[in-house]
Amino acid sequence: MQEKIILIKDSAKTEIASVGTTKLLNDLKVKYLGKNGEVTALLKGMKDIPAENRAEFGKIINELKVEITELFATKELQLKEIEMQEKFNSEAIDITLPGKVNNCGSLHPLNIVKNKIIDAFCGMGFEVFEGPEIDTDYYCFQALNIPKDHPARDMQDTFYITDNVLLRPHTSPGQVRTMENKQPPIKILSPGRVYRADDDASHSPMFHQIEGLVVDKGVSLCDLQGLLDEFVKIMFDEQTKTRFRPSYFPFTEPSVEVDVTCCKCHGAGCSLCKGTGWIEILGAGIVNKNVLEMSGIDSNVYSGLAFGLGIERITMIKYGISDIRTLFENNVKFLKQFNRR
Ligand code: PHE
């Protein structure tokens, strides 16, 4: 019996020492201490031991049980520690790795600028009205006091669909369509695509304009200047100034060409403003009385101001873009530069 106890003790010690996982250790526990385990069998065998030796053997077997139980407990702690460490190692996150970059789209520069222009004027009480891109000779020319021999009417400049129907060469028809449908006070902005048979580094056959129209009692050139002074400060910066130069448009009288101080050199002269310190940004004027009358507005009571600006032109000035075509090529590398996130 004593030999058996020693054998069990030795084999338990070596087996426990050599086991490598908690799972195998559990199997081993069953083998020794389980219901049918070897130590349990010894305890069960107590009844066959002569009564006078029972107490002594009982003590030895109990000591064996305690010893083996302790061995298991110690080993279990060791294995758990090792397994935990392995788990930590395998699940470790390398926080020095750069994160995944989410590629986020952005508005096209023309839309950024268009929205900014609309915001600026809407802040001054303007409403947006969009007219059709395919329009008639009447709205594009006749109602705007553009005579038959005006160059804009030439096939070389305007895309005609029929003799009478064309792709609008400017957003000015928006003025007429508004005045036909609404009596003053009028304060509208008409943005949209326009078309002209022109194609080089600074002209595109399709481009965008925004028309502005104000009709009310006593509207004058001073109002136009005040409005545009405010606009260029919002669009460029606080120091930007405007300059009016006399010009000619059949639908405004007087007509002006409006320049701003160069946003790059602030008037000192640089390559953007070709050394002059000024950059032309739009055409404008006081609405010609004929135009008011043709649209059913009494020119003895009301007067109006109008302006038309090219969104491409403003965008190119604002961002220093030298070739208009880059705005239509949709090169992702180019467009990404406007992602302001
Ligand atoms: N329609 C003119 C153009 O396309 C711009 C303009 C609009 C000028 C309104 C004066 C008043 O050049």
Coordinates of C-alpha atoms and ligand atoms in Angstrom, one line a residue:
M1 CA 0.0 0.0 0.0
Q2 CA 2.7 2.4 1.0
E3 CA 4.6 1.6 -2.3
K4 CA 1.5 2.3 -4.2
I5 CA 1.2 5.7 -2.5
I6 CA 4.7 6.5 -3.4
L7 CA 4.3 5.5 -7.0
I8 CA 1.2 7.6 -7.3
K9 CA 2.9 10.5 -5.7
D10 CA 5.9 10.3 -8.0
S11 CA 4.0 9.8 -11.2
A12 CA 1.6 12.7 -10.3
K13 CA 4.6 14.9 -9.6
T14 CA 6.3 14.1 -13.0
E15 CA 3.1 14.3 -15.0
I16 CA 2.0 17.6 -13.4
A17 CA 5.5 19.1 -14.0
S18 CA 5.5 18.1 -17.7
V19 CA 1.9 19.2 -18.7
G20 CA 1.8 22.2 -21.0
T21 CA -1.8 23.5 -21.1
T22 CA -4.6 24.1 -18.6
K23 CA -6.8 21.7 -20.6
L24 CA -4.4 18.8 -20.2
L25 CA -3.9 19.7 -16.6
N26 CA -7.6 19.3 -16.0
D27 CA -7.6 15.9 -17.6
L28 CA -4.8 15.0 -15.3
K29 CA -6.7 16.3 -12.3
V30 CA -9.5 13.9 -13.3
K31 CA -7.0 11.1 -13.5
Y32 CA -5.9 11.6 -10.0
L33 CA -8.5 13.4 -8.0
G34 CA -11.7 12.7 -10.1
K35 CA -14.6 10.4 -9.0
N36 CA -12.7 7.4 -10.5
G37 CA -9.2 8.9 -10.0
E38 CA -6.3 7.1 -8.5
V39 CA -6.2 9.0 -5.2
T40 CA -9.9 8.6 -4.8
A41 CA -9.5 4.9 -5.4
L42 CA -7.0 4.8 -2.5
L43 CA -9.5 6.5 -0.2
K44 CA -12.2 4.1 -1.4
G45 CA -9.8 1.2 -0.6
M46 CA -9.5 2.2 3.0
K47 CA -12.3 -0.1 4.0
D48 CA -10.1 -3.1 3.1
I49 CA -7.3 -2.0 5.4
P50 CA -7.2 -3.7 8.8
A51 CA -8.8 -1.5 11.4
E52 CA -5.6 -0.9 13.4
N53 CA -3.7 0.5 10.4
R54 CA -6.6 2.5 9.0
A55 CA -6.0 5.7 10.9
E56 CA -2.3 5.8 9.9
F57 CA -3.0 5.1 6.2
G58 CA -5.9 7.5 6.3
K59 CA -3.5 10.2 7.4
I60 CA -0.9 9.4 4.7
I61 CA -3.5 9.3 1.9
N62 CA -5.0 12.6 3.0
E63 CA -1.6 14.1 3.1
L64 CA -1.0 12.8 -0.4
K65 CA -4.4 14.3 -1.6
V66 CA -3.5 17.7 -0.1
E67 CA 0.0 17.6 -1.6
I68 CA -1.3 16.7 -5.1
T69 CA -4.1 19.2 -4.9
E70 CA -1.6 21.9 -4.1
L71 CA 0.6 20.8 -7.0
F72 CA -2.3 21.1 -9.3
A73 CA -3.2 24.6 -7.9
T74 CA 0.3 25.9 -8.3
K75 CA 0.7 24.5 -11.8
E76 CA -2.7 25.9 -12.8
L77 CA -1.7 29.4 -11.8
Q78 CA 1.6 29.1 -13.8
L79 CA -0.2 27.8 -16.9
K80 CA -2.9 30.5 -16.7
E81 CA -0.3 33.2 -16.4
I82 CA 1.5 31.8 -19.5
E83 CA -1.7 31.4 -21.5
M84 CA -2.8 34.9 -20.6
Q85 CA 0.6 36.3 -21.7
E86 CA 0.3 34.4 -25.0
K87 CA -3.2 35.8 -25.6
F88 CA -2.0 39.3 -24.9
N89 CA 0.9 38.9 -27.4
S90 CA -1.3 37.5 -30.1
E91 CA -4.0 40.1 -29.7
A92 CA -1.7 43.0 -29.2
I93 CA -2.5 46.1 -31.3
D94 CA 0.3 48.1 -32.8
I95 CA -0.8 51.6 -32.0
T96 CA 2.2 53.0 -34.0
L97 CA 0.6 51.9 -37.3
P98 CA -1.0 54.8 -39.2
G99 CA -4.8 54.6 -39.2
K100 CA -6.9 53.9 -42.4
V101 CA -7.6 57.2 -44.2
N102 CA -11.2 57.7 -45.2
N103 CA -11.3 59.2 -48.7
C104 CA -13.9 61.9 -48.5
G105 CA -15.4 63.7 -51.4
S106 CA -15.7 67.5 -51.6
L107 CA -17.7 70.0 -53.5
H108 CA -16.3 71.1 -56.9
P109 CA -14.5 74.4 -56.7
L110 CA -17.2 76.0 -59.0
N111 CA -19.9 74.9 -56.6
I112 CA -17.9 76.1 -53.6
V113 CA -17.6 79.6 -55.2
K114 CA -21.2 79.6 -56.5
N115 CA -22.5 78.8 -53.0
K116 CA -20.3 81.5 -51.6
I117 CA -21.6 84.1 -54.1
I118 CA -25.2 83.1 -53.4
D119 CA -24.6 83.2 -49.6
A120 CA -23.1 86.7 -49.9
F121 CA -26.1 88.1 -51.9
C122 CA -28.8 86.2 -50.0
G123 CA -27.4 87.8 -46.9
M124 CA -28.3 91.1 -48.6
G125 CA -31.9 90.0 -49.3
F126 CA -31.6 88.4 -52.8
E127 CA -33.7 85.4 -53.9
V128 CA -32.5 82.8 -56.3
F129 CA -34.4 82.2 -59.6
E130 CA -33.1 79.7 -62.2
G131 CA -34.2 80.1 -65.8
P132 CA -34.0 77.6 -68.7
E133 CA -30.6 76.8 -70.4
I134 CA -32.4 76.5 -73.8
D135 CA -34.1 79.7 -74.5
T136 CA -35.5 81.8 -77.4
D137 CA -34.1 84.7 -79.4
Y138 CA -36.6 86.9 -77.7
Y139 CA -35.5 86.3 -74.1
C140 CA -31.8 86.0 -74.9
F141 CA -31.6 89.1 -77.2
Q142 CA -34.7 91.0 -78.3
A143 CA -36.1 91.7 -74.8
L144 CA -32.6 92.7 -73.7
N145 CA -32.4 95.4 -76.3
I146 CA -29.8 93.5 -78.2
P147 CA -30.0 94.7 -81.8
K148 CA -30.0 92.4 -84.9
D149 CA -26.4 93.3 -85.7
H150 CA -25.0 92.6 -82.3
P151 CA -22.0 90.2 -82.4
A152 CA -23.6 87.9 -79.7
R153 CA -26.2 87.1 -82.3
D154 CA -23.6 85.8 -84.7
M155 CA -23.5 82.0 -85.4
Q156 CA -19.8 82.2 -84.5
D157 CA -20.6 83.2 -80.9
T158 CA -23.9 81.5 -80.1
F159 CA -25.0 77.9 -80.4
Y160 CA -28.3 77.9 -82.3
I161 CA -30.7 75.0 -82.2
T162 CA -33.1 76.6 -84.7
D163 CA -33.3 80.2 -86.0
N164 CA -35.3 81.0 -82.9
V165 CA -34.1 78.6 -80.3
L166 CA -30.6 78.6 -78.8
L167 CA -28.4 77.7 -75.9
R168 CA -28.4 80.9 -73.8
P169 CA -25.1 82.8 -74.1
H170 CA -25.6 84.5 -70.8
T171 CA -27.9 84.5 -67.7
S172 CA -29.4 87.9 -68.6
P173 CA -32.7 86.3 -69.9
G174 CA -33.3 85.6 -66.2
Q175 CA -33.8 89.4 -65.8
V176 CA -36.6 89.4 -68.4
R177 CA -38.3 86.3 -67.1
T178 CA -38.4 87.7 -63.6
M179 CA -39.7 91.1 -64.5
E180 CA -42.4 89.6 -66.7
N181 CA -43.7 87.7 -63.7
K182 CA -43.2 90.0 -60.8
Q183 CA -43.6 93.7 -60.0
P184 CA -41.0 95.6 -58.0
P185 CA -39.5 95.5 -55.5
I186 CA -37.3 92.8 -57.2
K187 CA -34.0 91.5 -55.9
I188 CA -33.0 88.3 -57.6
L189 CA -29.9 86.2 -58.4
S190 CA -30.0 83.9 -61.4
P191 CA -27.2 81.3 -61.5
G192 CA -26.7 78.7 -64.2
R193 CA -24.8 77.3 -67.2
V194 CA -24.3 79.4 -70.3
Y195 CA -22.9 78.5 -73.7
R196 CA -20.7 80.3 -76.2
A197 CA -18.6 79.0 -79.2
D198 CA -15.3 79.8 -77.5
D199 CA -12.6 77.4 -76.4
D200 CA -9.1 78.2 -75.1
A201 CA -7.2 78.5 -71.8
S202 CA -9.5 81.2 -70.5
H203 CA -12.8 80.4 -72.4
S204 CA -14.9 77.3 -72.3
P205 CA -17.9 76.5 -74.6
M206 CA -19.9 75.9 -71.4
F207 CA -19.4 78.0 -68.3
H208 CA -21.4 79.5 -65.4
Q209 CA -22.7 82.9 -64.7
I210 CA -24.7 84.5 -62.0
E211 CA -27.0 87.4 -62.9
G212 CA -28.1 89.9 -60.3
L213 CA -31.1 92.2 -60.7
V214 CA -32.6 94.8 -58.4
V215 CA -35.6 96.9 -59.5
D216 CA -37.3 99.4 -57.1
K217 CA -38.0 103.1 -56.8
G218 CA -34.8 105.2 -56.9
V219 CA -32.2 102.5 -57.6
S220 CA -29.0 104.1 -58.8
L221 CA -25.4 103.5 -59.7
C222 CA -24.5 104.3 -56.0
D223 CA -26.6 101.3 -54.9
L224 CA -24.7 99.1 -57.4
Q225 CA -21.4 100.3 -56.1
G226 CA -22.4 99.8 -52.4
L227 CA -23.7 96.3 -53.2
L228 CA -20.6 95.2 -55.1
D229 CA -18.2 96.8 -52.5
E230 CA -19.9 94.6 -49.9
F231 CA -19.8 91.6 -52.1
V232 CA -16.1 91.7 -52.9
K233 CA -15.2 92.1 -49.2
I234 CA -17.1 88.9 -48.5
M235 CA -15.8 87.1 -51.6
F236 CA -12.1 88.1 -51.3
D237 CA -11.1 90.0 -48.2
E238 CA -11.9 93.1 -46.2
Q239 CA -9.3 95.2 -47.9
T240 CA -10.6 94.5 -51.4
K241 CA -11.9 97.6 -53.3
T242 CA -13.8 98.0 -56.5
R243 CA -13.3 100.3 -59.5
F244 CA -15.9 101.1 -62.1
R245 CA -14.9 101.6 -65.7
P246 CA -17.3 102.8 -68.4
S247 CA -18.4 100.1 -70.7
Y248 CA -21.3 99.1 -73.1
F249 CA -24.0 96.6 -72.8
P250 CA -27.3 97.1 -74.8
F251 CA -29.4 96.2 -71.8
T252 CA -27.8 98.6 -69.3
E253 CA -27.3 102.4 -69.5
P254 CA -24.9 103.5 -68.2
S255 CA -22.9 100.3 -68.3
V256 CA -19.7 99.5 -66.3
E257 CA -17.0 97.0 -66.1
V258 CA -16.1 96.3 -62.5
D259 CA -12.5 95.7 -61.3
V260 CA -11.3 94.6 -57.9
T261 CA -7.9 95.3 -56.3
C262 CA -5.8 92.2 -57.0
C263 CA -6.3 89.6 -54.2
K264 CA -2.7 88.4 -54.5
C265 CA -0.7 91.7 -54.4
H266 CA -3.4 94.0 -53.1
G267 CA -2.8 96.6 -55.8
A268 CA 1.0 96.6 -56.0
G269 CA 1.1 94.7 -59.3
C270 CA 1.9 91.1 -59.9
S271 CA 1.6 88.3 -62.5
L272 CA -2.1 87.6 -61.6
C273 CA -3.2 91.2 -62.3
K274 CA -0.6 91.6 -65.1
G275 CA 1.2 94.4 -63.2
T276 CA -1.9 96.7 -63.0
G277 CA -3.0 95.9 -59.4
W278 CA -6.6 95.5 -60.7
I279 CA -8.6 92.5 -62.0
E280 CA -11.8 92.7 -63.9
I281 CA -14.6 90.6 -62.3
L282 CA -17.9 91.4 -63.9
G283 CA -20.1 93.5 -66.1
A284 CA -22.9 95.7 -64.7
G285 CA -25.0 98.8 -65.1
I286 CA -28.4 100.5 -64.7
V287 CA -31.1 98.6 -66.4
N288 CA -31.9 100.2 -69.8
K289 CA -35.4 101.8 -69.8
N290 CA -36.3 99.9 -72.9
V291 CA -35.7 96.6 -71.1
L292 CA -37.9 97.7 -68.2
E293 CA -40.7 98.8 -70.5
M294 CA -40.5 95.7 -72.7
S295 CA -41.1 93.5 -69.6
G296 CA -44.0 95.6 -68.4
I297 CA -42.4 97.8 -65.7
D298 CA -43.0 101.5 -65.7
S299 CA -39.6 103.1 -66.1
N300 CA -41.0 106.5 -65.0
V301 CA -41.6 105.0 -61.5
Y302 CA -39.0 102.3 -61.2
S303 CA -35.3 101.9 -62.0
G304 CA -33.0 98.9 -61.8
L305 CA -29.5 97.7 -61.5
A306 CA -28.1 94.5 -63.0
F307 CA -24.8 92.7 -62.9
G308 CA -23.5 89.5 -64.4
L309 CA -20.4 87.6 -63.2
G310 CA -18.6 84.5 -64.4
I311 CA -18.2 81.9 -61.8
E312 CA -15.2 80.4 -63.5
R313 CA -13.5 83.7 -63.6
I314 CA -14.0 84.4 -59.9
T315 CA -12.9 80.8 -59.1
M316 CA -9.7 81.2 -61.2
I317 CA -8.9 84.5 -59.5
K318 CA -9.7 83.3 -56.0
Y319 CA -7.6 80.1 -56.3
G320 CA -4.9 81.2 -58.7
I321 CA -6.0 78.8 -61.5
S322 CA -4.4 79.7 -64.8
D323 CA -6.3 77.3 -67.2
I324 CA -10.1 77.1 -67.2
R325 CA -10.0 73.6 -68.6
T326 CA -8.7 72.2 -65.3
L327 CA -12.2 73.0 -63.9
F328 CA -13.8 70.6 -66.3
E329 CA -11.3 67.7 -66.6
N330 CA -12.4 66.2 -63.2
N331 CA -8.8 65.2 -62.3
V332 CA -9.2 63.8 -58.8
K333 CA -5.7 65.1 -57.8
F334 CA -6.8 68.6 -58.8
L335 CA -10.2 68.4 -57.1
K336 CA -8.8 67.0 -53.9
Q337 CA -7.1 70.3 -53.2
F338 CA -10.5 71.8 -52.4
N339 CA -11.3 69.3 -49.8
R340 CA -11.3 71.5 -46.7
R341 CA -12.0 68.9 -44.1
Ligands
PHE1 N1 -24.7 89.5 -69.7 C1 -23.4 90.2 -69.7 C2 -22.4 89.2 -70.2 O1 -22.6 88.0 -70.4 C3 -23.1 90.6 -68.3 C4 -24.0 91.6 -67.8 C5 -25.0 91.3 -67.0 C6 -23.7 93.0 -68.0 C7 -25.9 92.3 -66.5 C8 -24.5 94.0 -67.5 C9 -25.6 93.6 -66.7 O2 -21.2 89.6 -70.5

